[in-house]
Coordinates of C-alpha atoms and ligand atoms in Angstrom, one line a residue:
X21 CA 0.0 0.0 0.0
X22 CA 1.7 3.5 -0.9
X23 CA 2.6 5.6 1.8
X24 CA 0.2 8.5 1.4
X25 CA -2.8 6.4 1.8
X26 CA -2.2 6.6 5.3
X27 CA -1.0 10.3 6.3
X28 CA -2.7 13.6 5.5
X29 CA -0.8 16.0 3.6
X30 CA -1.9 19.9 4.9
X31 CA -1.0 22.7 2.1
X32 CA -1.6 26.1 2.3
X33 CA -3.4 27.6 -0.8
X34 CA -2.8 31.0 -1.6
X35 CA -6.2 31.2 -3.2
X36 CA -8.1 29.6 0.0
X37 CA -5.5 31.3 2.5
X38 CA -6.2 28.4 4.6
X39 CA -4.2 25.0 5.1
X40 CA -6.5 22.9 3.2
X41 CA -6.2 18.6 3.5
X42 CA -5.0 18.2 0.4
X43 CA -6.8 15.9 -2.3
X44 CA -5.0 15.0 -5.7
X45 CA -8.2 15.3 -8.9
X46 CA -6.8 11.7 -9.5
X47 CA -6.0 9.4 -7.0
X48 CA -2.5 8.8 -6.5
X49 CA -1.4 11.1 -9.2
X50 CA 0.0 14.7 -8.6
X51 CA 0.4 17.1 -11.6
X52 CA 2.5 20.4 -10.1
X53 CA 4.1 23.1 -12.5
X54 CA 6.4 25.5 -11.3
X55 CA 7.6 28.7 -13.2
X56 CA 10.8 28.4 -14.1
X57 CA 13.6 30.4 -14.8
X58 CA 14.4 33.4 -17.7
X59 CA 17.5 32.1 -18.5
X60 CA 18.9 36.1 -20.1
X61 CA 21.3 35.5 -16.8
X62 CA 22.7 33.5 -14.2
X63 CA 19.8 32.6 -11.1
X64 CA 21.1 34.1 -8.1
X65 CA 21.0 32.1 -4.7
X66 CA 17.2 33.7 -4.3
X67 CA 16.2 32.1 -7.3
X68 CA 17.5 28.7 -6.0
X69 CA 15.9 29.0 -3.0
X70 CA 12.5 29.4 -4.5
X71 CA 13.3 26.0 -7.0
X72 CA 15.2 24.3 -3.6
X73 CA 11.5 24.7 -1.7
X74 CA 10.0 22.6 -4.5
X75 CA 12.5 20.1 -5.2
X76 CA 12.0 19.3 -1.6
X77 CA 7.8 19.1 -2.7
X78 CA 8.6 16.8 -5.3
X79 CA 10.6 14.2 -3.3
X80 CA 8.2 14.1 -0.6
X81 CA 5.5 13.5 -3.1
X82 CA 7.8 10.8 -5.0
X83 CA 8.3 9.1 -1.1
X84 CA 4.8 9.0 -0.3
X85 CA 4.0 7.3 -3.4
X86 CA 2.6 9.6 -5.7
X87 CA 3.3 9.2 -9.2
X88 CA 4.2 13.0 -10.1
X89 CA 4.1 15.0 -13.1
X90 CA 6.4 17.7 -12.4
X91 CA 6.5 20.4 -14.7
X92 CA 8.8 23.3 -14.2
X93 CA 9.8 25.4 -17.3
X94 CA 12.5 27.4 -19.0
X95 CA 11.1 30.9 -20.1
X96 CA 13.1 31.7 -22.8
X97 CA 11.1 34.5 -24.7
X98 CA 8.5 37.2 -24.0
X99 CA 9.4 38.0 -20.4
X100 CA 9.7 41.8 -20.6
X101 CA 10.5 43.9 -17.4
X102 CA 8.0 46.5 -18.2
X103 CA 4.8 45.0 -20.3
X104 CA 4.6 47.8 -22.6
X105 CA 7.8 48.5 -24.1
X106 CA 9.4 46.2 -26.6
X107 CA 12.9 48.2 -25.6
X108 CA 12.9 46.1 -22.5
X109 CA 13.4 42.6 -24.0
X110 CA 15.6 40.9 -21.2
X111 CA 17.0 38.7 -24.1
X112 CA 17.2 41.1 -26.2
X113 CA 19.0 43.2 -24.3
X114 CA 21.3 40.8 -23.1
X115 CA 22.1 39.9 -26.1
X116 CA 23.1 43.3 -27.6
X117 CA 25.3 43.2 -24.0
X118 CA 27.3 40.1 -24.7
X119 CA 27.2 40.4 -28.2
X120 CA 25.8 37.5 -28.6
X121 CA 22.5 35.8 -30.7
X122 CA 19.0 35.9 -28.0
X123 CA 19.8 32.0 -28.6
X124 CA 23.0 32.2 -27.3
X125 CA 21.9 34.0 -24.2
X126 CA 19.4 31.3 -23.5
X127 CA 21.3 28.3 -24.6
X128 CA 24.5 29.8 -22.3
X129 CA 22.4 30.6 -19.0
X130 CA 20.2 26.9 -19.5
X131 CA 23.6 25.1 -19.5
X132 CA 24.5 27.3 -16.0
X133 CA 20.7 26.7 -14.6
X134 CA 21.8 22.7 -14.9
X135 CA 25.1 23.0 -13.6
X136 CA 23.4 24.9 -10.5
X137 CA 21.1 22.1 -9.7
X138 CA 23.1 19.3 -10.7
X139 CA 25.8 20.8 -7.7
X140 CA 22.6 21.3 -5.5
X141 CA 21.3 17.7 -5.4
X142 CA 18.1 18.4 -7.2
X143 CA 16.1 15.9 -9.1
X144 CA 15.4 16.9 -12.7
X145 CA 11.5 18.1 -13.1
X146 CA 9.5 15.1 -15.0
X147 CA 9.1 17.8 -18.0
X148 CA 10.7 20.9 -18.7
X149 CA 9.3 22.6 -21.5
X150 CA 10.5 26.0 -23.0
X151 CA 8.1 29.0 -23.9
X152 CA 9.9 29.0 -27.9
X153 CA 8.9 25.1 -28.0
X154 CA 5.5 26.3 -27.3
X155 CA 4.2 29.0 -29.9
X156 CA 2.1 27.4 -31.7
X157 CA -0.3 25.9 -28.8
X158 CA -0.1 30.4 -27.2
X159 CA -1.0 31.5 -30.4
X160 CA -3.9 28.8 -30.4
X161 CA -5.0 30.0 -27.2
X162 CA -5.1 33.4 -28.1
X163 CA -7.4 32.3 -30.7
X164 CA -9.7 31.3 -29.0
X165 CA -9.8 34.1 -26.4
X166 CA -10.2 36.7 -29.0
X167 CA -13.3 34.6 -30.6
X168 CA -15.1 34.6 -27.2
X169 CA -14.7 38.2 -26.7
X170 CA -12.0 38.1 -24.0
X171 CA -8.8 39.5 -26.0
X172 CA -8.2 42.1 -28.8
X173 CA -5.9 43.0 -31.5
X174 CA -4.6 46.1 -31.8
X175 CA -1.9 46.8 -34.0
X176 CA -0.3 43.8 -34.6
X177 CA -0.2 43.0 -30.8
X178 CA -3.1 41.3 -28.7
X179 CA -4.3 42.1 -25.4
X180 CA -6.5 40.3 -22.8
X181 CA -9.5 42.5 -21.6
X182 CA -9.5 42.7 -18.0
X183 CA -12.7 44.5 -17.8
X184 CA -14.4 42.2 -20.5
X185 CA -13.6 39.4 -17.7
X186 CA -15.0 41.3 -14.8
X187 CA -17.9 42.3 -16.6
X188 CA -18.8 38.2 -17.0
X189 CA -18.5 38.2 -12.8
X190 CA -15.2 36.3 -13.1
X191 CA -13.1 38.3 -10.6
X192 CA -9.6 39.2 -11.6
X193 CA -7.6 40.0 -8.6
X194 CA -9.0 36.7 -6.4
X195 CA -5.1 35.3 -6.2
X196 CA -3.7 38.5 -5.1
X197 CA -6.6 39.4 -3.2
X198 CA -6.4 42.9 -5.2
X199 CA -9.5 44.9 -5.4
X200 CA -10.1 45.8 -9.2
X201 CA -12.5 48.2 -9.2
X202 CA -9.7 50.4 -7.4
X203 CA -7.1 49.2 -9.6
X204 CA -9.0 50.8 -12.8
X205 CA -9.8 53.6 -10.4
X206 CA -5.9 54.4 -9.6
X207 CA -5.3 53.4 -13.6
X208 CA -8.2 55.2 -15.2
X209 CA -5.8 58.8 -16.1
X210 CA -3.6 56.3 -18.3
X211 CA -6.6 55.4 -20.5
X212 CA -6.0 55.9 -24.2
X213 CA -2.2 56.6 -23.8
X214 CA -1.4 53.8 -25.3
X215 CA -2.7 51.0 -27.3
X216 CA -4.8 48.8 -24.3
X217 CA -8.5 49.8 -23.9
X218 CA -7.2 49.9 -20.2
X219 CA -4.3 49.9 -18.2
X220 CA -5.2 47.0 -16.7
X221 CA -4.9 45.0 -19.8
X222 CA -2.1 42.3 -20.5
X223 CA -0.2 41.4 -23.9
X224 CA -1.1 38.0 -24.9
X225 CA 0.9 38.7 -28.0
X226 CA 3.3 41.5 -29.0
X227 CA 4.0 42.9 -32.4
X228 CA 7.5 42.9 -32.9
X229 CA 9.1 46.0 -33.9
X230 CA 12.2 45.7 -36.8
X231 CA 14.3 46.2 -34.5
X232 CA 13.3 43.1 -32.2
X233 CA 14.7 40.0 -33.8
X234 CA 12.8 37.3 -31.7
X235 CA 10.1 36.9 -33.4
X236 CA 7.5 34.2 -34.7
X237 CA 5.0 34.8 -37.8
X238 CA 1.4 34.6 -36.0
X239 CA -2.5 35.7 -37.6
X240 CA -1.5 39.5 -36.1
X241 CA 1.8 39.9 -38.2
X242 CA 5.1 38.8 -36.6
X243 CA 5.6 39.4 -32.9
X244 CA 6.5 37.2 -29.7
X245 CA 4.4 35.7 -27.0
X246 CA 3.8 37.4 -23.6
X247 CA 5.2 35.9 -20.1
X248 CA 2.0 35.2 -18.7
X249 CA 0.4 33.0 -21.4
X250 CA 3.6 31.1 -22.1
X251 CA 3.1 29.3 -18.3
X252 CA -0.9 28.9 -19.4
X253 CA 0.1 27.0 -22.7
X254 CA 2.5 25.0 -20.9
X255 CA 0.7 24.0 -17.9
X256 CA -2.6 23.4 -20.1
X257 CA -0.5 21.1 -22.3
X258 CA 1.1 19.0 -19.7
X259 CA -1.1 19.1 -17.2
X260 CA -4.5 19.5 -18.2
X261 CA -7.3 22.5 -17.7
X262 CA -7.3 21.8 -14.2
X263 CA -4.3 20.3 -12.6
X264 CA -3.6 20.1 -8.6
X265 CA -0.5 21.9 -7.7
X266 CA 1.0 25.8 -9.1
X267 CA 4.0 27.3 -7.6
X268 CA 6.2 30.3 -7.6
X269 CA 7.9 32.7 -5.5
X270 CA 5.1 35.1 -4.0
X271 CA 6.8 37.5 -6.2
X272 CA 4.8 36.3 -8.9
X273 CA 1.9 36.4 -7.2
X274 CA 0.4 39.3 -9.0
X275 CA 0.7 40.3 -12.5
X276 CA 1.7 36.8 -13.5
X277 CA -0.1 34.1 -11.5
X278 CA -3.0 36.6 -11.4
X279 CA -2.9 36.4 -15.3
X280 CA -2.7 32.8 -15.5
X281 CA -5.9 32.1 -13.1
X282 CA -7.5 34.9 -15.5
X283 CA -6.7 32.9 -18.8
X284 CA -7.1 29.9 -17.3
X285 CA -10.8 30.7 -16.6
X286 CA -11.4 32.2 -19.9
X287 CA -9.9 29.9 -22.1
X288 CA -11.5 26.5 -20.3
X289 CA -14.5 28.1 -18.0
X290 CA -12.8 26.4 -15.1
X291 CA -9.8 27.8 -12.5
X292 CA -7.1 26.3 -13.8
X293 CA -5.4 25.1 -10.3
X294 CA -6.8 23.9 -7.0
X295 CA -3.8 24.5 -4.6
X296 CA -2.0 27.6 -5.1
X297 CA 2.2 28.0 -3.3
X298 CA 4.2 30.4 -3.1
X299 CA 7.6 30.9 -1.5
X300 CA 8.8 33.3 0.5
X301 CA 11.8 35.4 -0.5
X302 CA 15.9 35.1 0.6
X303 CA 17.2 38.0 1.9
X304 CA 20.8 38.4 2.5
X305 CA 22.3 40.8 5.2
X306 CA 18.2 41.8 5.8
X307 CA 17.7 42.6 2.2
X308 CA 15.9 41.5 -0.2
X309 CA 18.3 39.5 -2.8
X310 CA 17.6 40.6 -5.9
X311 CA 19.6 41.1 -9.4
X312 CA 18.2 44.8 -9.9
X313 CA 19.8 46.1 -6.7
X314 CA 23.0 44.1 -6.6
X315 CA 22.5 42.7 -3.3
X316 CA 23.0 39.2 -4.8
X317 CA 25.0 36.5 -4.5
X318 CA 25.4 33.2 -7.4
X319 CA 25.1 29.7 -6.0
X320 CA 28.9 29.0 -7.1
X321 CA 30.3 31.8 -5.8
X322 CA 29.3 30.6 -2.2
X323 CA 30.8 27.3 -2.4
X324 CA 33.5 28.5 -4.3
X325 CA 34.2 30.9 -1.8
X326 CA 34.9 34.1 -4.5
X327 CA 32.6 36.6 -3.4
X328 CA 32.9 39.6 -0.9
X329 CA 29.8 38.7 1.2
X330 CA 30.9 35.5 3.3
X331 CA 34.1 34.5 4.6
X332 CA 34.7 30.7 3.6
X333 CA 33.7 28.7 1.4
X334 CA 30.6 26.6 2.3
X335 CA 29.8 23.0 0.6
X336 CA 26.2 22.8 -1.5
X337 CA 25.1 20.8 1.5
X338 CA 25.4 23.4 4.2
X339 CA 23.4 25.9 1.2
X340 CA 20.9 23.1 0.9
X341 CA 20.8 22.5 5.3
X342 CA 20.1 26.1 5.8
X343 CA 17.8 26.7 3.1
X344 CA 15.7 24.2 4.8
X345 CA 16.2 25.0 8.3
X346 CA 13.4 28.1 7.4
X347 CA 9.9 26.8 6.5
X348 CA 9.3 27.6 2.9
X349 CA 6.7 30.1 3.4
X350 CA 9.0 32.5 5.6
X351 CA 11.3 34.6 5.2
X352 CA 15.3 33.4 5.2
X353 CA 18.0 35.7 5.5
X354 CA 21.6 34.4 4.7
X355 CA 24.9 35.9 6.5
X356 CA 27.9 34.4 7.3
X357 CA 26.6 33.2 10.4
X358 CA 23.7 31.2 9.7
X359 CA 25.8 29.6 7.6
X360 CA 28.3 29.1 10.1
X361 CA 26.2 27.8 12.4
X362 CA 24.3 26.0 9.9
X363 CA 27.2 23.8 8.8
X364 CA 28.2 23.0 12.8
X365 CA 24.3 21.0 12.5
X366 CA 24.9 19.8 9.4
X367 CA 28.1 18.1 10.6
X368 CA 26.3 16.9 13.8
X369 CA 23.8 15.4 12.1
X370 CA 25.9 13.4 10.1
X371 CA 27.9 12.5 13.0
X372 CA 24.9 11.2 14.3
X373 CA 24.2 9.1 11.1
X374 CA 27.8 7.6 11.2
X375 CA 27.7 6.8 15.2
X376 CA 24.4 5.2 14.5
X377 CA 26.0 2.7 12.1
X378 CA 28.1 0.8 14.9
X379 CA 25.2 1.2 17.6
X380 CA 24.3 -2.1 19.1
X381 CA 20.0 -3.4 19.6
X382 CA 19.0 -4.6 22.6
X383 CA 15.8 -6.9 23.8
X384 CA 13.5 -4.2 24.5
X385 CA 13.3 -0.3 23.3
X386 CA 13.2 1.9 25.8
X387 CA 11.1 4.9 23.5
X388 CA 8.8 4.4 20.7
X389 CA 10.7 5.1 17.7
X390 CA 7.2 4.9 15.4
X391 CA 6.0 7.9 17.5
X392 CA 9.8 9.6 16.8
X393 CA 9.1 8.6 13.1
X394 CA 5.6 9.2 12.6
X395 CA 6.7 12.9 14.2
X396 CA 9.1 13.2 11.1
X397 CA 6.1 12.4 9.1
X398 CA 4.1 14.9 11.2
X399 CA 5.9 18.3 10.2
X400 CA 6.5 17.4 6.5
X401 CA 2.5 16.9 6.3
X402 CA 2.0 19.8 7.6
X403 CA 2.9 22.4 4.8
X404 CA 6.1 20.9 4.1
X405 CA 7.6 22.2 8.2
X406 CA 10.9 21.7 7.3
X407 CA 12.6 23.4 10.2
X408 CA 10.0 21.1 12.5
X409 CA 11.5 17.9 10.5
X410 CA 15.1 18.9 10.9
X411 CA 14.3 19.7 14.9
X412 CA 12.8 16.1 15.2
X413 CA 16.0 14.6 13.6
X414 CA 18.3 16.2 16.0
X415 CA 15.9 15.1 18.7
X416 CA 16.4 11.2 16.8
X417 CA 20.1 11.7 17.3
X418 CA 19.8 12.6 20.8
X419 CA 18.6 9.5 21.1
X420 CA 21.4 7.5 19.4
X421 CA 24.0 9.5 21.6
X422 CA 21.9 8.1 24.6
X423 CA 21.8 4.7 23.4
X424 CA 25.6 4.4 22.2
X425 CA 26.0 5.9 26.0
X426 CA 23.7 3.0 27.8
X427 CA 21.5 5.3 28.5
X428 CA 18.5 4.4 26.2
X429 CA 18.1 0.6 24.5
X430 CA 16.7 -0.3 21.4
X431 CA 16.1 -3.1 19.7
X432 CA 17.1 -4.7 16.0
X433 CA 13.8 -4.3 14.4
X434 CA 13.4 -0.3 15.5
X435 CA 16.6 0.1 14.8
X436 CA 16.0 -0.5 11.1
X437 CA 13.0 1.4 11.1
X438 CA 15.0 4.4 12.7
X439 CA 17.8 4.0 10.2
X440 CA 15.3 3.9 7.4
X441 CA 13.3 7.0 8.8
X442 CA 16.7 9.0 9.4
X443 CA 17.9 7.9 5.8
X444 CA 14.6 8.8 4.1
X445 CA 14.1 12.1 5.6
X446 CA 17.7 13.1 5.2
X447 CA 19.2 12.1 1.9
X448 CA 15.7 11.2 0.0
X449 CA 13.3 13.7 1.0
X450 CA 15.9 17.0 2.1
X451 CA 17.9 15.6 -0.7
X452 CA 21.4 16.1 1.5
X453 CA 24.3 14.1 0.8
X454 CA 26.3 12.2 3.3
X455 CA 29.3 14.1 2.4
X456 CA 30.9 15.3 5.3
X457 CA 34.2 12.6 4.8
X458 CA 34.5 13.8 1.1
X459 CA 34.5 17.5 2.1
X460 CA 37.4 17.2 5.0
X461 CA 39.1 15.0 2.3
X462 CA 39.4 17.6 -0.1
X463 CA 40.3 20.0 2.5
X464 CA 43.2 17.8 3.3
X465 CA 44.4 17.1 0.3
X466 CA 44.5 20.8 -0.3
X467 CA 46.8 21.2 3.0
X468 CA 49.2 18.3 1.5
X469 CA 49.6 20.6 -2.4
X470 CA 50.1 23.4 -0.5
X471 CA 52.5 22.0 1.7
X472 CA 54.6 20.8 -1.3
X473 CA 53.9 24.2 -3.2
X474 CA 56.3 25.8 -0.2
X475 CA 58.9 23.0 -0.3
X476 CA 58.9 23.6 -4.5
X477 CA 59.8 27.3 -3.4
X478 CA 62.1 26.2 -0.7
X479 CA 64.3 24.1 -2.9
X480 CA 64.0 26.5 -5.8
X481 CA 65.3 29.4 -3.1
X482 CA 68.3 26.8 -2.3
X483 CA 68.8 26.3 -6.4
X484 CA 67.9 22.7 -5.6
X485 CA 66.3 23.2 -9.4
X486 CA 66.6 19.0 -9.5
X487 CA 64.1 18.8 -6.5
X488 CA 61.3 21.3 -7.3
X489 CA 61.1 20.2 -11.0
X490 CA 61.0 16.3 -9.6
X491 CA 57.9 18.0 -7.3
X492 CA 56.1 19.9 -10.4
X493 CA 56.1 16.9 -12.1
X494 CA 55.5 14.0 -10.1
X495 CA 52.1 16.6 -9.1
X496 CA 51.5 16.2 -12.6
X497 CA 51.5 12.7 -13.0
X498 CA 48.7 12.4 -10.5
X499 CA 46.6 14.9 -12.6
X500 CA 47.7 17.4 -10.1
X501 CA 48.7 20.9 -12.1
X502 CA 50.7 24.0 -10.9
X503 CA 50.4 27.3 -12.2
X504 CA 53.1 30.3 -11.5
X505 CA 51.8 33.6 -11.2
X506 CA 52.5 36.9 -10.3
X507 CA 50.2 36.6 -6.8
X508 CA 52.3 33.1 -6.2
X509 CA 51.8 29.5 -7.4
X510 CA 48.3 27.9 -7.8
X511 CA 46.9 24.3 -8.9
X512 CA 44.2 22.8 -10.7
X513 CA 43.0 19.1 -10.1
X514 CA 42.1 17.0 -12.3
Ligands
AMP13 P1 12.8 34.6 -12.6 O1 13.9 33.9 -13.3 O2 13.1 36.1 -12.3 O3 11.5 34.4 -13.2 O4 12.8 34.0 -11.1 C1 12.7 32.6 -10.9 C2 12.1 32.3 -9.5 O5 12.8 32.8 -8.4 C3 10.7 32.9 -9.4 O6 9.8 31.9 -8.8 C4 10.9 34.0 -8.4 O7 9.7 34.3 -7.7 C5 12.0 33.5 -7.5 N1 12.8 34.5 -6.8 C6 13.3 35.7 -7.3 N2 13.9 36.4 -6.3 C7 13.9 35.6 -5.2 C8 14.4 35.8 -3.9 N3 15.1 36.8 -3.5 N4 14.1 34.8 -3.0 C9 13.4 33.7 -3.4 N5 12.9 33.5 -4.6 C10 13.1 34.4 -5.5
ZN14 ZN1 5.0 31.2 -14.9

């Protein structure tokens, strides 16, 4: 019998705001898309955070036993930073910046989007679909929205009528909890300044100028898709007209999930998602991370340990540890020392996993390790409590220090069950590594290089020319290279 047939999984919907008892449309199936990234640049550690929270979703779905359609996408067109003006292409832009063709840009910052996650732990999405793969199923939609009144063309470009949709009772602004009435009220001045019937309004399509060179032929004259129906055409395709699980950062909250729900209605006459998440956002140093304002850090420049803001290096695990140690929906701020202290439990934790290896069972227990794992079980059901979970594992490896100490006994058959509950929740379901040994390793055999670096320089100060050649190369024999600069020698490993 799968595991989720016997625990009930708590979300908090957005839409609801409520922790509703969550209720896949088909039993034992989840369908969940996630916006992804717009790969014109490199995600910053905000952005990771964001895609870490549901990575974390996915496994625990995957470990209950749900057979999970996860859809998470690469926007890769049509994401403007201001809807009206064609001038703010991000790939555009970008492109012009590094010289480079828009499918460059996107190709180049896909690749690093992998690499990210790939040095993160994080399980690959069941489908990842780009917006540019996708034209021909947006312009279908659009279609159909113009023929039912909801969207019009103007000049080449296509808008969705946000008063059209109100005027049919169907409430835009119920995901953002936005009042529209005042929103045309506070808008009303801009009327007629530009090509929407109203402010309000959102491109579905945009006529692309000369100038712009993404573009696809569509029934309105070349142009390019806009953000919000890309995730619509996507989700719709993949997931169905009504599909259980959407999720972004609460960033995205309104215009762009706002938009969606709107589409979603008018396109199929149903709302298109039952349980609405959104994440909460990473600050660093109490502010907001965020490209724009250059309070931001990349993923590989914290574990590499080249950047200005922290002062080591810190392994993907630690990133990962912390991330989780803050429940999805609040806010995490990252300084040196949360991490700090963040990667003293870490190490804890697995020292707890490795002591537990050699502890011995006994005839009786003397605690109820189903209540300890049940507990585990507890704070991931409700709305994925992380920080609860990783509480109740330290509490589990209390109890290992007290049995390895006499203190507690328990025997061979809980013992499995706490090995497999400690396992699970860790490595599975956090999706940490037990890497701890290959981390100090590395750090070691850094020590040793660097140790012969300063006897190369020691026998090359004594003209001992014979000795620090024999130590250059016999480095490079093991794949171990050495670089002279100007700041003093480095190496590269193979
Ligand atoms: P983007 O590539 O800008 O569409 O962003 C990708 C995802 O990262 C979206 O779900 C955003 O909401 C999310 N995001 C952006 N900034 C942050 C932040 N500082 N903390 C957490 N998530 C963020
Ligand atoms: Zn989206």
């Amino acid at each position: 019998m799968p595991l989720y047939k016997n625990q009930t999984l708590k979300i908090y919907n957005t839409l609801s705001g409520d922790k509703e008892i969550f209720t896949p449309i088909h039993d034992g199936n989840i369908g969940m898309y996630v916006c992804g990234p717009t790969v014109y640049s490199n995600v910053h550690l905000g952005n990771l955070r964001t895609f870490m929270s549901f990575d974390v979703i996915f496994r625990y779905f995957l470990y209950l036993g749900y057979k999970t359609r996860y859809v998470r996408n690469i926007t890769d067109a049509g994401h403007l930073t201001d809807d009206g003006n064609i001038e703010n292409d991000r790939f555009v832009k970008q492109s012009r910046l590094e010289k480079l063709e828009p499918m460059e840009v996107v190709q180049k910052y896909t690749v690093d989007f992998h690499q990210v996650l790939e040095k993160f732990n994080f399980l690959p999405p069941t489908i990842e679909p780009t917006a540019t793969g996708h034209i021909i199923e947006q312009i279908e939609l659009i279609e159909k929205l113009i023929a039912d009144g909801f969207a019009y063309e103007t000049q080449g470009s296509v808008y969705f009528d946000v008063f059209e949709y109100n005027k049919r009772g169907l409430n835009y602004g119920e995901l953002s909890n936005r009042n529209v009435d005042e929103l045309f009220a506070n808008t009303r001045d801009l009327d007629g300044q530009n090509e929407k019937k109203n402010s309000q309004d959102f491109a579905l399509w945009k006529n692309a100028s000369p100038a712009h060179i993404m573009r696809w032929k569509s029934p309105w004259g070349e142009g390019f898709p806009g953000w919000h129906l890309e995730c619509t055409a996507m989700s719709t395709k993949y997931l169905g007209e009504r599909f259980d699980i959407h999720g972004g950062g609460m960033d995205l909250k309104f215009p762009h999930h706002e938009c969606e729900v709107a589409q979603g209605k008018a396109c199929n006459g149903t709302t298109p998602v039952n349980t609405w998440m959104h994440t909460n956002m990473l600050t660093m140093n109490g502010l907001r991370m965020s490209k724009s304002t250059g309070n931001y850090i990349l993923p590989m420049e914290l574990i590499s340990g080249k950047n200005s803001f922290f002062e080591k290096k810190f392994q993907p695990n630690v990133v990962r540890f912390c991330f989780l140690q803050a429940h999805y929906r609040s806010v995490l701020d990252i300084s040196n020392e949360a991490m700090l202290a963040s990667e003293k439990g870490f190490f804890r934790l697995l020292e707890g996993v490795k002591l537990l290896e050699n502890i011995p069972s006994n005839t009786t227990s003397s605690f109820s390790v189903a209540d300890w794992s049940q507990s585990c079980h507890d704070a991931m059901n409700d709305d994925f409590n992380t920080p609860i979970l990783i509480a109740n594992l330290f509490e589990g490896i209390k109890y290992v220090n007290l049995i390895n100490d006499g203190n507690e006994t328990i025997t061979a058959k809980d013992l499995d069950l706490f090995t497999q509950t400690l396992h699970s929740f860790l490595f599975d379901i956090l999706g940490l590594k037990n890497e701890k040994d290959t981390q100090h390793n590395n750090e070691k055999l850094e020590g040793v290089v660097n140790l012969l670096i300063k006897m190369r320089m020691e026998a090359r100060a004594n003209k001992d020319f014979a000795m620090s050649d024999q130590i250059r190369d016999q480095l490079i024999e093991l794949g171990i290279q050495l670089k002279d600069g100007k700041e003093g020698t480095t190496f590269t490993i193979q």
